[in-house]
Each structure stands twice: as C-alpha cells, then as structure tokens.
Amino acid sequence: MEKTRIGVYVCWCGTNIAMMVDVEAVAKEMESRQNVVLARTYKYMCSDPGQDMVIRDIKEHKLNRVVIAACSPRIHENTFRKALENAGLNPYMLQMANIREQNSWVHSDRIEATRKAKSLVAGAVSRVNHHQPLNKREVPVNPASLIIGGGISGITAALELADAGKRVYLVEKESELGGIAAMLDLTSPHFYSISDSLKTLIRRIEVHQNIKVYMDSQVKQINGYVGNFNGEIKIGNKKVKNIDFGNIVVATGLKPIKPETIENYGYGVFSEVITSLDFEQVLKKGSVLNAYGIKPKNVAIIHCVGSRNEDYKPYCSRTCCMTALKYANMIRSALPEANVYQMYADMRAYGKHCEELYADTSGKNVLFLMYDQREGMPIIEKDAIGPGVLIKFNERLSGEDIEVPAELVILMTAMESGKDAKSISQMTGTSLDANGFFIEKHPKLDPVSTTTDGVYVVGSCQSPKNIPESVSQARAATANILATIAKGYVEVEVITAEVNEDICCGCQFCIQVCPYGANNYDQRKAVSSVNEALCKGCGTCGSACPSGAISTRHFTDKQILSQIEGIMAEVGSG
Amino acid sequence: MSTRINPDFKNELTHFGKDEWNECYHCGNCTAICPLSKDGFLFPRKDLRAIQMGLQDKLDASLEPWLCYYCGECSETCPRDANPAELMMTLRRYLTSRYDKSGLAKLFYTNHIWEYVVLGLMFLAIVVAFLVFLPLKTDAALMVNESGGVMINSLVEGINAERFIGIIEYGDWTMAIVIALLLVSNIVVMFYKSVLSENGIRIPFSSYFTEAWQLVWNFATQSRFSKCDDKQYWIGHLLLMTGYTIMFILVVVFLPLFQIETVEPWWHWQRLLGYYATFGILFFLTIVTIKRLQKRDVKLKYSHPSDWIFIVMLALTTISGILVHIFRLQGMVAATYYTYVIHLAILVPMLMVEVPFSKWSHLAYRPFAIYFARLKTVAAEVEKEKSHKELVPAVGS
Ligand SMILES: Cc1cc2nc3c(=O)[nH]c(=O)nc-3n(C[C@H](O)[C@H](O)[C@H](O)COP(=O)(O)OP(=O)(O)OC[C@H]3O[C@@H](n4cnc5c(N)ncnc54)[C@H](O)[C@@H]3O)c2cc1C
Ligand code: SF4
Ligand code: SF4
Ligand code: SF4
Ligand code: SF4
Ligand code: SF4
C-alpha cells in the first residue's frame, strides 16, 4: 500500500487568524506528527498563490492527503477540493480545521487560542489518515424550471429561461402577476413608470409558448434533487397537478407590516395617516388628496416605520428612503405650495443616482427633520388648533422638541418576509434567517444559490430590495440554471449513507428516521438499502441503526473517532 | 413645551442676503472647521437649522452670528455648497434689523432704495442748511494765514472762528449722542433677548465687571478675528478700524485741536494721525473693493447693496476729506468751503444711517456679543461646578 504523506497548511487569513493564533507554532507542532511530510503557513491560503502552493507540494512531495487549517469549510472546502483535484488527487483526501470562526474570532487569549488551534489541527491530521477516495456521481438535468412567485423577480426569471428555449412553470398564489411592483406608480430614482414595463412583460408571459402559468396556485410538495425535482401544485381550491423540473427559483417577495401595531402613529385612528402602499394608490389616481378629499397644505413622510427598531424589525427595509424621496418630488410637482417634511432617522441614499436624487430633493424646499428612535418615536395626535394631526418629536439636528402640523401623513412601513416563507423553505430544503428571509449560499460570492443545489432565492424574498436589485438577481439565477442545463448533468453529493448488508438485521429503524425518505426495505434480501439520489448524508440513520450496519461515507466511525483522538491528545502549550 | 415649526419663516429673510436654505444636510463639517466655533457657542450649522425650521425666537436670541468673522472657511469645506459663511452674514443683517425697534434698519436692508432716499435727503438738508445759515463770506478770499493756507473756521458770513467751531462741535456731539443712544437701546434689546430671556441661566453679578475688559479688548484688537486663517485680512481690517476711530475721536472730541486755522508742519502729531487714519481707511477700502469686484475670495464674493453703500459712502467721505485738506493747503478758499460742506453732507448721513441702522452697527454689536457670550459661559461654568459639588459630597460627610 502507498505510504500516507500528509501536507498541513495553516492560514493566517490576513490578521484574522494570525492575530490570535501563533500560526508558526501550530505548523511547527504538526511537523512532528505521524505521516506529516511538511507543514507550512501562508497569508491567504484561498488565494491563487495559496492554492498553487498546495498543488505544487502535492506534485513535488508526493502528498496524498492535505489538511488545511483556515476558515469554515462552508466557505472554502470546495475551493480546496478543486485544488486537490487539479493536482490529480481525489478531492476527498482533504480535511479542513476551522481555526477562524471556531477559534480566533471568538477567543481573546492568544496562548489558549493557539493551543486550541493545535488540537483542532491535530484532530484533522489524525482524521485525514483514514480518508478514502470517493467518486462523484453525475445525473442528467431536466431542463424545465419551477418559479415560485410572479413578482418582478419571478417574471424576469421566467422570461429569461423561456426565451432561452427552456420550459418554465410559474406559480403565483394571487390572481394577478406583478407582485408589489404592480402596485407602484413611478419608481425611484428615475421616475420610470414600472406599470408600463410590467404590462409588456406580463403580456409576453401570457403568450409565451414555453411558459405555463398557474394563477391562484400554491406549491404543495417538492421531492428530488438538483436536475430531477418533482412537485405538486394545487391550482385554485382543489385540482392538484404533478410536474417535473430540474431547478427551482424562489421569488416569493415580501409584504408590508401592519402599522396598526405601532400605536404612536395612529394608523387606523386618524384618516390623515396612510401607508406608503396606500399612497402609491393615491398617486395612481393622479392627484394628491388626503382621505377627506382635500389638498393637504402640509405633508409629512415618516421614515423607518417599524424598521430599525428592536421592538419591531431590527433591519433596514432598504427601499423606503428612496421611495420617500420619490414621494417628496411627486408631491412637490403636484402641490407646489405645500410644505413637505421628511422625518427620517438616517438617510440611506446608497447606489446609482440615489445621492443625486437626495441632493436634488433637498433643493426642492423639502424640510428634512431627523428623529432618533431610541429617544422616542414621533407621536401623532389630533391638532387642537389646525385641521389635521400634529406630529411631535425631538428633532435631533436642532435639539428642539417640535410639533409639526400635517393634513397628510405617509408612513414608510417596514417590509417583512412573506407569510409562506417558512413552508416554502421547508419544501425546498432552504433556510430562513432570524427575520424570516431566505438565506443565500454565500452573501458575497454566491448570492442567489442556496445550500440546496438547484434551488435559487431571488429578489426581495432574500431581504428587502429595489427593482433593479431584484431583476439582477433573477437574471443571475437564470444564468446559473442555464449553465447547469447546458452542461447536461450535475454532480450529486457522494457523501451518502451505505448499508452493510451482512450486518443489517432488517429492523427498519433507518427507514423511520430518514427525513428525506431515502431508505428502502428490500423484501427479498430482508435488509435496508439507501437511494443515493435522495440521501443527503445527514447521518441520522447511521446513529439510529442498532446493528451499526449503516455508515455515512466520509463520516465513518473510524474517521470521527480518530479526529476526536487527535483533538484530545496532548499538544505543546503556547 | 414643544415648538411648532414654521417653514414660512425663511421668507422673512428674503433681501437680507442669502435666500436659499435647502442645500444643507447637516453634516456638521462647517462647525468642525470653524476656528471660532467653540465653548458652547457652536455655529454655523445650528443657525442654519433654526432658519430651516423657522425657530425665530431661537435666532433672535442667538449671539453666534456676531462671533463669526466671515473668514469663509466653512463655505469652502461645505460638501453641499450651502455657503454657511454667507448665512452668518445674512443673519447679522437680520439681527441688526431685529434689535432696531424703529423699523428703519429692516426698511434699509430689505429695500435699499429707501436708504438712498434718506441719505440723499440728509445730504441736501446739510448743503441747504450751510448755504442758508452758514454761507461763504463775501470777503472770504482774505482768510488765508501766513503760510498760505485757508483759515477754515473763518469762512462763514457773520460768524467768527470760535463760534463756528462751537456750532460744528455742538452738531458733532448731538450726532454722537443720538447714535450712542440708538446703539445702546439696541444693545439692551440684544441683551434682553440673548441673556435675560433665556430660562435657567443666572449670571453671577461680579462677572459683569470681571468680564468687562472683554469689551474694550475685543473692540480695540478684534483678537477673535486674528484666529481666522487669513491674517492679512485681519490686519487690514484693524488698519481701517483704528484709522476710523482715530478720525472719529479727532473730529468729535478734539475738534478744536484738529480743525485749526494755522497749518502745522507735516510731522505735527495731529497731521500724522490724520495721515495714518486716511491711509488705513483707503488701503483697506481699496483692497475690499477690488476683491468684491473680483468675486474670487469666498468672504467677499457676495455683496449686498448695504455692503456697497458702506464702501462708497466711506470712500466719498475720505476723498472729500482729502480734498478739503489739499485745497486748504493750497489756499483755495471757495473750494475749501464747498468741499468742506460736501464732506459734512456725506459724513453725517453716513454716520447717522450706517452706524445705528446698518452695517456699521457691528462695531458695537460684536464686542457686546462677545461680552454677553462670555457672561453666559461663566454662568454655565458656575452652574456646572455647583452641580458637580452636589454630585460629589465633600470628603468626610
Ligand atoms: C411602497 C413601495 C414603494 C416602492 N418603490 C420602489 C421604487 O420606487 N423603486 C424601486 O426600485 N423599488 C421600489 N419598491 C420595491 C419593489 O416593489 C420591489 O423591489 C419589488 O417589488 C420586488 O419584487 P419581487 O418579485 O422580489 O417581490 P414581490 O413584488 O413581493 O413579488 C412576490 C410575488 O410572489 C407571490 N407569492 C408570494 N408567496 C407565494 C407563494 N407561496 N406561492 C406563489 N406565489 C407567491 C406574491 O403574490 C407576489 O406576486 C417599492 C416597494 C414598496 C413596498
Ligand atoms: S431605507 Fe431608510 S426609511 Fe427604510 S428602513 Fe432603511 S433607513 Fe429607514
Ligand atoms: S459614500 Fe460610503 S460612507 Fe459615504 S454615505 Fe455613502 S456608503 Fe456611506
Ligand atoms: S444519511 Fe440521512 S438522508 Fe441518508 S439515508 Fe440516512 S437518514 Fe436518510
Ligand atoms: S452648511 Fe454645509 S458643511 Fe455645514 S452642515 Fe450644512 S452641509 Fe454640512
Ligand atoms: S465664516 Fe469663518 S468664522 Fe464664520 S462661521 Fe464660517 S468658519 Fe466660522
């Protein structure tokens, strides 16, 4: 048998790791471990020079196993597996030790952190000795796609795929396409009419031969894996339709919160107070009037209603600042004499042409008044002497307690995740963040994929986004999907469970516990077997099996125990 | 108590200079860069805010505009080109109109035609008064002294030199007292609004005296001005101010010593002082005029009609004064008399209009504002010390 030759690489991650961990000491300690041929450190292992170093060493020093002590494997395991592959090594001969998220970022004692890093790396070294080469499996891709949600994001994705000649199933739960964009008048920062563009897009969808739209419909169930999904769609109240598709785009958007829950704004109490979406409908009618049908002399636009506040939504709803500026401009043109107030907490005018819109609006006799949510939110009450309401708060830029009369108040309400987000995330095997928004695979490098291959999350179901951002995401996802379709096959996870038929007693515990329905019982042999296409390698069956007949590839008992042994073994201090 | 905002207030500032108040987004760069904004008196951003929101009482009580010397550094750093320096200038004009209860200052600032009219009428009144009541002697040509100079006090029909000087001196004093009374009453208004009506502030009585030196010191040296980056401008302004003050004192207090019948040698103290004053005034006026026309220097880029009236009147006064001097030395009797009349007919309206009702009032408002600001600072320090003592009990108690 070929002799085991391990290379160990300890990454500095700039200062992220090196500041808290003595990387040189860690490498030095590893040099003396059994089968370790060399141990090096490098500033950024994931960089091209870092990877090249590994590739070169594999070739020159005939390494057949590699340990990389760096960040979380969730971030760079694939990077390094590819490097191994490029050097002609099986990608599974790699083991990562996470000394950043699980060490340098969370500790403050350099000596202890270094010791812990040594243990973690020692565990990885010990484990990698028992790694086995695994071979990837390829399955063909079904070129049809399922798109859930017919807002601007879903519409864009549908047309992109359909125009490329691929079949699209577009599922929309409402009776109209367009989502929130269909409720908008002109859009910031350019004052384009989105409804005009939407009408054209929707008409194209309706007549497109490659698109099948299911209105008033919901997805009920999804099975399968990338390239080979299968789903059930409930159309209207009863009919259920079964379809097959290779990729999924989730574009279910978001919805405004109910401002009634924030009592100090008096929504529902004073007719003068309306929400931003209400105001879009006012604008669509063509003249700015309040609920009493009169032209307001004073219009107040209150920002961050329910956003950026721990009691409601901690995050920024992202599009409302620019929308508020859009309103100020539209009110200024409709009512040249009116006083327009922006009551804001911070002005977020990031992005192309947005600061320009802000500066431009400032020049239009719009008064920007700043409030601080922590000091108390604006309070709306009836104006004792005037016709409308009074908005009272402490104005931060002057330090004064002020009151502002207004006959029309627009609340820039926060946006929250759609109400079906949870069920859709369960069906698609994706996750939601603490605020109920879909989590993308990597916030920077993989912003529309998810940890489930073949499932993409685009537009405002991920987090509040404006139209250009939503559209770009939709297009990004379709590019990914078309690339998969063009390749014709996908590589599926090889880390699956396997049953040792000689030991399996046929108790079928594994079948009961598998969350993915991947275990079957073979009547003839009287043993369980694993459908590798469905198995996600979660390991549940392995721990349930009383006979120890099931093990998960790449997570065998031997591998895990040797890792623990490595971690528990004595290491040099400091 | 909350204040109701008044976005229409800014319209009241129309014609005082700057009239665009929207650009500022309150980054605070201007206040940070201002070399004079400190010690609890922070400007210019806050004043801009008060205008935007229409906090008129706050503005009326604010001393900050007088603490600013228009160095222009704030305007140069403003990312929004909101021109806060010009805002402070505008506020000085506005405040001048607020202290003056007669309404004339406001009238002159917002409608400068009226200023021309009043200046013109006063000019005519003085010229006519001279021609009617103090006409040139028929035998005036004889009134030349041994060195060939005109005996300036003996040119009027039926009145001897002492009597003439007496009349002019009487007029001078009357004018000075009227101006002083007007200024003092305005300063009382300023004091009332900025110090007395502010709640919860108690000025320690002794500080009125201990801080009084601020008045004289700041009037004489404009030491705050010297903290701006452009030192040459401060020196130029100091030349003008000292020249002007010397002239004023010579003319009002020492008239009998200054306006004399004989011609003293050029190195005589009163001639030397006169030359210094004339040089100081002309030097700075020339520089300012050039810069105002060039519109390059940020502090002299924007000129309000009141700025030009001020420059032109002062220049005319000085030039007519120089002409009187030359004609007198040359023994040109009639020319001396008529330029003297014109000189007075420019000088008197200039002082009567400019000092209490317009740009020149700053000579009094600035030192007093610094004094009042100092008083408030002292009061705040005392207050802080007191609360500190209450918080930290004496050792052993
Ligand atoms: C008041 C307001 C003003 C705005 N103004 C602007 C602006 O001026 N400029 C700008 O760029 N952006 C603006 N935006 C933001 C813009 O509306 C969004 O960027 C855009 O609508 C996001 O599109 P989307 O397709 O991602 O989501 P959505 O528009 O929310 O669409 C989601 C769609 O999915 C459907 N759906 C949800 N759940 C399911 C389910 N379970 N099954 C099937 N279908 C489902 C919904 O019915 C909906 O049709 C504004 C937003 C608001 C609220
Ligand atoms: S975009 Fe602006 S208004 Fe909206 S939550 Fe963020 S800061 Fe507040
Ligand atoms: S330029 Fe950068 S730092 Fe400045 S406001 Fe924009 S995002 Fe913030
Ligand atoms: S590893 Fe998980 S997914 Fe695979 S068969 Fe076992 S329980 Fe099912
Ligand atoms: S005047 Fe200019 S520098 Fe000053 S706060 Fe406003 S924007 Fe900033
Ligand atoms: S002009 Fe100069 S002194 Fe006046 S506020 Fe601006 S920086 Fe300060």
XYZ file of N, CA and C in Angstrom, chain B residues 219-325:
321
model
N -12.892 95.255 21.205
C -13.131 96.386 20.331
C -11.805 96.857 19.729
N -10.796 96.933 20.595
C -9.538 97.531 20.154
C -8.708 96.589 19.283
N -8.749 95.305 19.561
C -7.812 94.415 18.846
C -8.502 93.442 17.909
N -9.784 93.234 18.108
C -10.511 92.204 17.344
C -9.735 90.899 17.377
N -9.356 90.526 18.598
C -8.456 89.383 18.727
C -9.093 88.104 18.206
N -10.424 88.011 18.292
C -11.071 86.803 17.740
C -10.825 86.691 16.239
N -10.916 87.861 15.573
C -10.707 87.914 14.134
C -9.334 87.327 13.787
N -8.350 87.601 14.633
C -6.983 87.168 14.344
C -6.853 85.657 14.354
N -7.877 84.956 14.865
C -7.781 83.500 14.897
C -8.163 82.879 13.564
N -8.722 83.674 12.670
C -9.026 83.146 11.343
C -7.705 82.963 10.588
N -7.746 82.119 9.577
C -6.511 81.795 8.865
C -5.904 82.981 8.115
N -6.784 83.825 7.564
C -6.305 84.921 6.730
C -5.905 86.118 7.614
N -4.631 86.125 8.046
C -4.188 87.160 8.995
C -4.124 88.545 8.341
N -3.791 88.564 7.034
C -3.668 89.853 6.359
C -4.988 90.599 6.382
N -6.041 89.846 6.270
C -7.360 90.456 6.246
C -7.654 91.106 7.593
N -7.247 90.391 8.631
C -7.451 90.928 9.985
C -6.656 92.225 10.159
N -5.393 92.245 9.688
C -4.560 93.446 9.845
C -5.159 94.601 9.048
N -5.602 94.294 7.827
C -6.230 95.322 7.004
C -7.440 95.918 7.703
N -8.246 95.030 8.250
C -9.459 95.482 8.931
C -9.100 96.308 10.157
N -8.015 95.905 10.828
C -7.568 96.629 12.018
C -7.110 98.038 11.632
N -6.410 98.131 10.490
C -5.972 99.448 9.987
C -7.182 100.356 9.778
N -8.179 99.792 9.112
C -9.387 100.566 8.830
C -10.042 101.014 10.124
N -10.185 100.051 11.037
C -10.915 100.330 12.267
C -10.177 101.372 13.100
N -8.854 101.214 13.250
C -8.125 102.193 14.072
C -8.126 103.550 13.379
N -7.931 103.544 12.068
C -7.954 104.802 11.322
C -9.277 105.500 11.522
N -10.319 104.748 11.393
C -11.632 105.337 11.514
C -11.863 105.872 12.918
N -11.471 105.086 13.918
C -11.701 105.513 15.293
C -10.905 106.774 15.616
N -9.653 106.803 15.148
C -8.830 107.996 15.393
C -9.507 109.220 14.786
N -9.950 109.075 13.567
C -10.610 110.185 12.882
C -11.828 110.632 13.660
N -12.605 109.632 14.100
C -13.839 109.940 14.812
C -13.527 110.718 16.092
N -12.508 110.253 16.817
C -12.161 110.920 18.079
C -11.643 112.334 17.811
N -10.787 112.445 16.780
C -10.256 113.776 16.451
C -11.394 114.738 16.128
N -12.334 114.239 15.368
C -13.381 115.128 14.870
C -14.412 115.443 15.949
N -14.736 114.440 16.746
C -15.789 114.682 17.730
C -15.224 115.253 19.033
N -14.166 114.652 19.544
C -13.682 115.053 20.871
C -12.692 116.205 20.774
N -11.790 116.127 19.844
C -10.715 117.128 19.781
C -10.874 118.083 18.604
N -12.109 118.340 18.211
C -12.306 119.177 17.035
C -11.515 120.493 17.105
N -11.554 121.220 18.249
C -10.834 122.495 18.300
C -9.328 122.317 18.098
N -8.797 121.155 18.434
C -7.357 120.942 18.243
C -7.052 120.479 16.820
N -8.048 119.900 16.182
C -7.830 119.276 14.873
C -8.139 120.251 13.730
N -9.306 120.901 13.873
C -9.725 121.795 12.795
C -9.257 123.203 13.141
N -8.021 123.514 12.812
C -7.431 124.776 13.271
C -7.111 125.703 12.096
N -6.862 126.941 12.441
C -6.653 127.956 11.415
C -5.241 127.919 10.832
N -4.265 127.548 11.662
C -2.891 127.537 11.173
C -2.600 126.228 10.458
N -1.505 126.219 9.699
C -1.085 124.961 9.094
C 0.160 124.481 9.843
N 0.036 123.347 10.527
C 1.165 122.805 11.282
C 2.119 122.090 10.320
N 3.405 121.947 10.712
C 4.312 121.182 9.853
C 3.830 119.732 9.707
N 4.262 119.034 8.663
C 3.714 117.704 8.352
C 3.949 116.704 9.476
N 5.016 116.908 10.292
C 5.299 115.917 11.331
C 4.558 116.199 12.625
N 3.716 117.240 12.602
C 2.925 117.521 13.798
C 1.979 116.354 14.094
N 1.786 116.074 15.380
C 1.032 114.847 15.731
C -0.340 114.783 15.091
N -1.040 115.937 15.037
C -2.404 115.813 14.520
C -2.402 115.550 13.027
N -1.386 116.077 12.318
C -1.316 115.762 10.894
C -0.914 114.304 10.681
N 0.035 113.848 11.517
C 0.470 112.451 11.364
C -0.686 111.489 11.619
N -1.422 111.775 12.692
C -2.571 110.905 12.992
C -3.561 110.922 11.844
N -3.801 112.120 11.319
C -4.731 112.258 10.198
C -4.269 111.440 8.996
N -2.966 111.498 8.703
C -2.458 110.741 7.561
C -2.576 109.241 7.792
N -2.254 108.829 9.005
C -2.359 107.388 9.312
C -3.787 106.914 9.079
N -4.726 107.716 9.631
C -6.124 107.327 9.525
C -6.548 107.232 8.059
N -6.159 108.277 7.301
C -6.549 108.300 5.892
C -5.961 107.113 5.144
N -4.698 106.856 5.420
C -4.055 105.721 4.757
C -4.761 104.410 5.129
N -4.987 104.203 6.431
C -5.609 102.956 6.908
C -6.943 102.721 6.228
N -7.743 103.762 6.186
C -9.084 103.607 5.616
C -8.986 103.312 4.116
N -8.205 104.120 3.417
C -8.128 103.962 1.961
C -7.525 102.627 1.556
N -6.496 102.234 2.294
C -5.809 100.984 1.977
C -6.805 99.812 1.992
N -7.505 99.684 3.103
C -8.401 98.540 3.245
C -9.596 98.647 2.284
N -10.080 99.899 2.140
C -11.202 100.081 1.214
C -10.831 99.637 -0.198
N -9.617 99.988 -0.624
C -9.193 99.633 -1.977
C -9.152 98.113 -2.133
N -8.538 97.467 -1.144
C -8.433 96.005 -1.235
C -9.810 95.363 -1.293
N -10.689 95.819 -0.386
C -12.014 95.208 -0.315
C -12.783 95.460 -1.608
N -12.650 96.687 -2.134
C -13.381 96.999 -3.371
C -12.914 96.088 -4.501
N -11.599 95.957 -4.623
C -11.077 95.100 -5.699
C -11.595 93.680 -5.538
N -11.511 93.190 -4.286
C -11.913 91.793 -4.071
C -13.410 91.600 -4.272
N -14.188 92.553 -3.863
C -15.636 92.425 -4.077
C -15.960 92.403 -5.563
N -15.183 93.170 -6.345
C -15.427 93.176 -7.787
C -14.947 91.878 -8.428
N -13.823 91.365 -7.914
C -13.274 90.122 -8.484
C -14.159 88.914 -8.193
N -14.814 88.928 -7.039
C -15.698 87.828 -6.605
C -14.965 86.490 -6.550
N -13.701 86.511 -6.159
C -12.984 85.240 -6.068
C -12.838 84.792 -4.621
N -12.497 85.748 -3.761
C -12.308 85.435 -2.348
C -13.681 85.105 -1.740
N -13.750 83.938 -1.088
C -15.071 83.472 -0.660
C -15.772 84.468 0.259
N -14.998 85.179 1.092
C -15.660 86.067 2.044
C -16.129 87.363 1.396
N -15.629 87.649 0.191
C -16.021 88.905 -0.447
C -16.683 88.654 -1.803
N -17.209 87.446 -1.941
C -17.780 87.045 -3.210
C -19.192 87.601 -3.361
N -19.892 87.609 -2.253
C -21.306 88.011 -2.298
C -21.451 89.392 -1.702
N -21.912 90.355 -2.495
C -22.043 91.706 -1.972
C -23.499 92.122 -1.954
N -23.931 92.517 -0.776
C -25.283 93.007 -0.580
C -25.247 94.512 -0.873
N -26.356 95.118 -1.329
C -26.338 96.570 -1.564
C -25.790 97.335 -0.358
N -26.104 96.841 0.852
C -25.643 97.578 2.035
C -24.115 97.573 2.120
N -23.472 96.514 1.584
C -22.005 96.497 1.591
C -21.456 97.594 0.687
N -22.082 97.727 -0.476
C -21.588 98.732 -1.421
C -21.867 100.149 -0.919
N -23.043 100.353 -0.358
C -23.365 101.690 0.154
C -22.304 102.101 1.177
N -21.983 101.143 2.034
C -20.996 101.385 3.073
C -19.643 101.783 2.463
N -19.208 100.999 1.490
C -17.899 101.275 0.883
C -17.903 102.623 0.170
N -18.950 102.861 -0.602
C -18.993 104.095 -1.378
C -19.057 105.320 -0.467
N -19.897 105.248 0.558
C -20.025 106.397 1.469
C -18.705 106.679 2.172
N -18.051 105.625 2.621
C -16.793 105.824 3.338
C -15.720 106.375 2.400
N -15.737 105.863 1.171
C -14.756 106.355 0.206
C -15.010 107.827 -0.105
N -16.260 108.175 -0.310
C -16.586 109.576 -0.618
C -16.203 110.488 0.536
N -16.490 110.042 1.745
C -16.129 110.835 2.915
C -14.627 111.061 2.951
N -13.887 109.996 2.765
C -12.436 110.096 2.849
C -11.885 110.984 1.733
N -12.376 110.755 0.532
C -11.860 111.537 -0.588
C -12.200 113.016 -0.415
N -13.440 113.290 0.005
C -13.791 114.708 0.199
C -12.932 115.314 1.309
N -12.652 114.518 2.333
C -11.783 114.995 3.428
C -10.390 115.320 2.912
N -9.879 114.432 2.046
C -8.539 114.668 1.491
C -8.549 115.946 0.654
N -9.615 116.120 -0.112
C -9.709 117.308 -0.967
C -9.732 118.587 -0.118
N -10.502 118.557 0.963
C -10.536 119.728 1.849
C -9.110 120.061 2.284
N -8.406 119.008 2.661
C -7.041 119.180 3.147
C -6.158 119.811 2.070
